[in-house]
């Protein structure tokens, strides 16, 4: 039986978020990066080049993108709000880093 590919949303696309995005694309064949949220719109083009849909607001991404899980690569002070929003969007898995 073919393995199911998990659709991943990434919240945060700074230095560490970009590293996560590269790792997902290069090393994890069972994961597909489908959406990335970043507040700073200057990097939204780079997100599109990855084949992921860019979002300027993670809440909009959680609402509109078909995701199986999210990874939040943001400062710790933002974790609580992101996890709460993911739970409200019935996201079963959220990882913060």
mmCIF file with all atom_site columns, C-alpha atoms in Angstrom:
data_model
loop_
_atom_site.group_PDB
_atom_site.id
_atom_site.type_symbol
_atom_site.label_atom_id
_atom_site.label_alt_id
_atom_site.label_comp_id
_atom_site.label_asym_id
_atom_site.label_entity_id
_atom_site.label_seq_id
_atom_site.pdbx_PDB_ins_code
_atom_site.Cartn_x
_atom_site.Cartn_y
_atom_site.Cartn_z
_atom_site.occupancy
_atom_site.B_iso_or_equiv
_atom_site.pdbx_formal_charge
_atom_site.auth_seq_id
_atom_site.auth_comp_id
_atom_site.auth_asym_id
_atom_site.auth_atom_id
_atom_site.pdbx_PDB_model_num
ATOM 1  C CA . UNK A 1 1  ? 0.000  0.000  0.000  1.00 0.00 ? 1  UNK A CA 1
ATOM 2  C CA . UNK A 1 2  ? 1.423  3.431  -0.898 1.00 0.00 ? 2  UNK A CA 1
ATOM 3  C CA . UNK A 1 3  ? 2.387  5.656  1.994  1.00 0.00 ? 3  UNK A CA 1
ATOM 4  C CA . UNK A 1 4  ? 0.334  8.746  2.634  1.00 0.00 ? 4  UNK A CA 1
ATOM 5  C CA . UNK A 1 5  ? 2.134  12.038 2.065  1.00 0.00 ? 5  UNK A CA 1
ATOM 6  C CA . UNK A 1 6  ? 1.500  14.508 4.877  1.00 0.00 ? 6  UNK A CA 1
ATOM 7  C CA . UNK A 1 7  ? 0.691  18.095 3.849  1.00 0.00 ? 7  UNK A CA 1
ATOM 8  C CA . UNK A 1 8  ? 2.748  20.469 5.970  1.00 0.00 ? 8  UNK A CA 1
ATOM 9  C CA . UNK A 1 9  ? 2.268  24.145 6.717  1.00 0.00 ? 9  UNK A CA 1
ATOM 10 C CA . UNK A 1 10 ? 5.270  26.089 7.977  1.00 0.00 ? 10 UNK A CA 1
ATOM 11 C CA . UNK A 1 11 ? 4.809  29.173 10.144 1.00 0.00 ? 11 UNK A CA 1
ATOM 12 C CA . UNK A 1 12 ? 7.909  31.347 10.091 1.00 0.00 ? 12 UNK A CA 1
ATOM 13 C CA . UNK A 1 13 ? 10.367 31.672 7.221  1.00 0.00 ? 13 UNK A CA 1
ATOM 14 C CA . UNK A 1 14 ? 13.399 33.304 8.754  1.00 0.00 ? 14 UNK A CA 1
ATOM 15 C CA . UNK A 1 15 ? 16.792 31.611 8.908  1.00 0.00 ? 15 UNK A CA 1
ATOM 16 C CA . UNK A 1 16 ? 15.530 28.552 10.793 1.00 0.00 ? 16 UNK A CA 1
ATOM 17 C CA . UNK A 1 17 ? 12.254 28.336 8.898  1.00 0.00 ? 17 UNK A CA 1
ATOM 18 C CA . UNK A 1 18 ? 14.129 28.267 5.609  1.00 0.00 ? 18 UNK A CA 1
ATOM 19 C CA . UNK A 1 19 ? 16.287 25.438 6.959  1.00 0.00 ? 19 UNK A CA 1
ATOM 20 C CA . UNK A 1 20 ? 13.153 23.488 7.924  1.00 0.00 ? 20 UNK A CA 1
ATOM 21 C CA . UNK A 1 21 ? 11.719 24.071 4.434  1.00 0.00 ? 21 UNK A CA 1
ATOM 22 C CA . UNK A 1 22 ? 14.888 22.763 2.763  1.00 0.00 ? 22 UNK A CA 1
ATOM 23 C CA . UNK A 1 23 ? 14.975 19.743 5.073  1.00 0.00 ? 23 UNK A CA 1
ATOM 24 C CA . UNK A 1 24 ? 11.343 18.847 4.341  1.00 0.00 ? 24 UNK A CA 1
ATOM 25 C CA . UNK A 1 25 ? 11.928 19.109 0.597  1.00 0.00 ? 25 UNK A CA 1
ATOM 26 C CA . UNK A 1 26 ? 15.235 17.258 0.470  1.00 0.00 ? 26 UNK A CA 1
ATOM 27 C CA . UNK A 1 27 ? 15.114 14.632 3.214  1.00 0.00 ? 27 UNK A CA 1
ATOM 28 C CA . UNK A 1 28 ? 11.527 13.747 4.081  1.00 0.00 ? 28 UNK A CA 1
ATOM 29 C CA . UNK A 1 29 ? 9.707  12.120 1.148  1.00 0.00 ? 29 UNK A CA 1
ATOM 30 C CA . UNK A 1 30 ? 6.575  11.462 3.226  1.00 0.00 ? 30 UNK A CA 1
ATOM 31 C CA . UNK A 1 31 ? 6.122  15.190 3.837  1.00 0.00 ? 31 UNK A CA 1
ATOM 32 C CA . UNK A 1 32 ? 5.149  17.857 1.332  1.00 0.00 ? 32 UNK A CA 1
ATOM 33 C CA . UNK A 1 33 ? 5.457  21.539 2.164  1.00 0.00 ? 33 UNK A CA 1
ATOM 34 C CA . UNK A 1 34 ? 2.238  23.031 0.811  1.00 0.00 ? 34 UNK A CA 1
ATOM 35 C CA . UNK A 1 35 ? 1.962  26.383 2.621  1.00 0.00 ? 35 UNK A CA 1
ATOM 36 C CA . UNK A 1 36 ? 4.226  28.852 4.402  1.00 0.00 ? 36 UNK A CA 1
ATOM 37 C CA . UNK A 1 37 ? 3.207  31.858 6.486  1.00 0.00 ? 37 UNK A CA 1
ATOM 38 C CA . UNK A 1 38 ? 5.515  34.806 7.037  1.00 0.00 ? 38 UNK A CA 1
ATOM 39 C CA . UNK A 1 39 ? 4.615  38.266 8.334  1.00 0.00 ? 39 UNK A CA 1
ATOM 40 C CA . UNK A 1 40 ? 7.300  39.975 6.247  1.00 0.00 ? 40 UNK A CA 1
ATOM 41 C CA . UNK A 1 41 ? 5.992  39.943 2.685  1.00 0.00 ? 41 UNK A CA 1
ATOM 42 C CA . UNK A 1 42 ? 9.472  40.458 1.188  1.00 0.00 ? 42 UNK A CA 1
ATOM 43 C CA . UNK A 1 43 ? 10.119 36.708 1.086  1.00 0.00 ? 43 UNK A CA 1
ATOM 44 C CA . UNK A 1 44 ? 6.781  35.547 -0.252 1.00 0.00 ? 44 UNK A CA 1
ATOM 45 C CA . UNK A 1 45 ? 8.294  35.051 -3.734 1.00 0.00 ? 45 UNK A CA 1
ATOM 46 C CA . UNK A 1 46 ? 10.922 32.682 -2.297 1.00 0.00 ? 46 UNK A CA 1
ATOM 47 C CA . UNK A 1 47 ? 8.117  30.635 -0.744 1.00 0.00 ? 47 UNK A CA 1
ATOM 48 C CA . UNK A 1 48 ? 6.359  30.308 -4.084 1.00 0.00 ? 48 UNK A CA 1
ATOM 49 C CA . UNK A 1 49 ? 9.636  29.075 -5.618 1.00 0.00 ? 49 UNK A CA 1
ATOM 50 C CA . UNK A 1 50 ? 9.479  26.135 -3.187 1.00 0.00 ? 50 UNK A CA 1
ATOM 51 C CA . UNK A 1 51 ? 6.136  25.112 -4.642 1.00 0.00 ? 51 UNK A CA 1
ATOM 52 C CA . UNK A 1 52 ? 4.304  26.148 -1.478 1.00 0.00 ? 52 UNK A CA 1
ATOM 53 C CA . UNK A 1 53 ? 1.490  28.682 -1.250 1.00 0.00 ? 53 UNK A CA 1
ATOM 54 C CA . UNK A 1 54 ? 2.652  31.817 0.581  1.00 0.00 ? 54 UNK A CA 1
ATOM 55 C CA . UNK A 1 55 ? 0.546  33.513 3.251  1.00 0.00 ? 55 UNK A CA 1
ATOM 56 C CA . UNK A 1 56 ? 1.217  36.786 5.069  1.00 0.00 ? 56 UNK A CA 1
ATOM 57 C CA . UNK A 1 57 ? -0.885 35.647 8.059  1.00 0.00 ? 57 UNK A CA 1
ATOM 58 C CA . UNK A 1 58 ? -0.701 32.202 9.661  1.00 0.00 ? 58 UNK A CA 1
ATOM 59 C CA . UNK A 1 59 ? -4.360 32.370 10.705 1.00 0.00 ? 59 UNK A CA 1
ATOM 60 C CA . UNK A 1 60 ? -5.405 32.734 7.070  1.00 0.00 ? 60 UNK A CA 1
ATOM 61 C CA . UNK A 1 61 ? -3.117 29.829 6.155  1.00 0.00 ? 61 UNK A CA 1
ATOM 62 C CA . UNK A 1 62 ? -4.717 27.620 8.824  1.00 0.00 ? 62 UNK A CA 1
ATOM 63 C CA . UNK A 1 63 ? -8.158 28.564 7.538  1.00 0.00 ? 63 UNK A CA 1
ATOM 64 C CA . UNK A 1 64 ? -7.557 28.149 3.803  1.00 0.00 ? 64 UNK A CA 1
ATOM 65 C CA . UNK A 1 65 ? -4.794 25.592 3.235  1.00 0.00 ? 65 UNK A CA 1
ATOM 66 C CA . UNK A 1 66 ? -5.481 21.854 3.294  1.00 0.00 ? 66 UNK A CA 1
ATOM 67 C CA . UNK A 1 67 ? -2.959 20.788 5.944  1.00 0.00 ? 67 UNK A CA 1
ATOM 68 C CA . UNK A 1 68 ? -2.299 17.674 7.979  1.00 0.00 ? 68 UNK A CA 1
ATOM 69 C CA . UNK A 1 69 ? 0.173  19.341 10.349 1.00 0.00 ? 69 UNK A CA 1
ATOM 70 C CA . UNK A 1 70 ? 1.965  22.606 11.003 1.00 0.00 ? 70 UNK A CA 1
ATOM 71 C CA . UNK A 1 71 ? 5.456  23.446 12.158 1.00 0.00 ? 71 UNK A CA 1
ATOM 72 C CA . UNK A 1 72 ? 5.938  26.802 13.860 1.00 0.00 ? 72 UNK A CA 1
ATOM 73 C CA . UNK A 1 73 ? 9.463  28.198 13.677 1.00 0.00 ? 73 UNK A CA 1
ATOM 74 C CA . UNK A 1 74 ? 8.936  31.471 15.487 1.00 0.00 ? 74 UNK A CA 1
ATOM 75 C CA . UNK A 1 75 ? 10.035 33.111 18.747 1.00 0.00 ? 75 UNK A CA 1
ATOM 76 C CA . UNK A 1 76 ? 8.741  31.276 21.847 1.00 0.00 ? 76 UNK A CA 1
ATOM 77 C CA . UNK A 1 77 ? 6.525  34.208 22.827 1.00 0.00 ? 77 UNK A CA 1
ATOM 78 C CA . UNK A 1 78 ? 4.347  33.458 19.778 1.00 0.00 ? 78 UNK A CA 1
ATOM 79 C CA . UNK A 1 79 ? 3.971  29.705 20.364 1.00 0.00 ? 79 UNK A CA 1
ATOM 80 C CA . UNK A 1 80 ? 0.869  29.848 22.561 1.00 0.00 ? 80 UNK A CA 1
ATOM 81 C CA . UNK A 1 81 ? -1.222 31.844 20.100 1.00 0.00 ? 81 UNK A CA 1
ATOM 82 C CA . UNK A 1 82 ? -0.150 29.694 17.152 1.00 0.00 ? 82 UNK A CA 1
ATOM 83 C CA . UNK A 1 83 ? -0.871 26.414 18.931 1.00 0.00 ? 83 UNK A CA 1
ATOM 84 C CA . UNK A 1 84 ? -4.282 27.743 20.020 1.00 0.00 ? 84 UNK A CA 1
ATOM 85 C CA . UNK A 1 85 ? -5.094 28.785 16.439 1.00 0.00 ? 85 UNK A CA 1
ATOM 86 C CA . UNK A 1 86 ? -3.965 25.393 15.088 1.00 0.00 ? 86 UNK A CA 1
ATOM 87 C CA . UNK A 1 87 ? -6.133 23.600 17.657 1.00 0.00 ? 87 UNK A CA 1
ATOM 88 C CA . UNK A 1 88 ? -9.101 25.797 16.757 1.00 0.00 ? 88 UNK A CA 1
ATOM 89 C CA . UNK A 1 89 ? -8.543 24.830 13.105 1.00 0.00 ? 89 UNK A CA 1
ATOM 90 C CA . UNK A 1 90 ? -8.779 21.162 14.234 1.00 0.00 ? 90 UNK A CA 1
ATOM 91 C CA . UNK A 1 91 ? -5.129 20.615 13.410 1.00 0.00 ? 91 UNK A CA 1
ATOM 92 C CA . UNK A 1 92 ? -4.179 17.326 15.004 1.00 0.00 ? 92 UNK A CA 1
ATOM 93 C CA . UNK A 1 93 ? -0.439 17.997 14.985 1.00 0.00 ? 93 UNK A CA 1
ATOM 94 C CA . UNK A 1 94 ? 1.529  21.156 15.670 1.00 0.00 ? 94 UNK A CA 1
ATOM 95 C CA . UNK A 1 95 ? 5.252  21.278 16.316 1.00 0.00 ? 95 UNK A CA 1
ATOM 96 C CA . UNK A 1 96 ? 7.037  24.340 17.632 1.00 0.00 ? 96 UNK A CA 1
ATOM 97 C CA . UNK A 1 97 ? 10.741 24.845 17.243 1.00 0.00 ? 97 UNK A CA 1
#
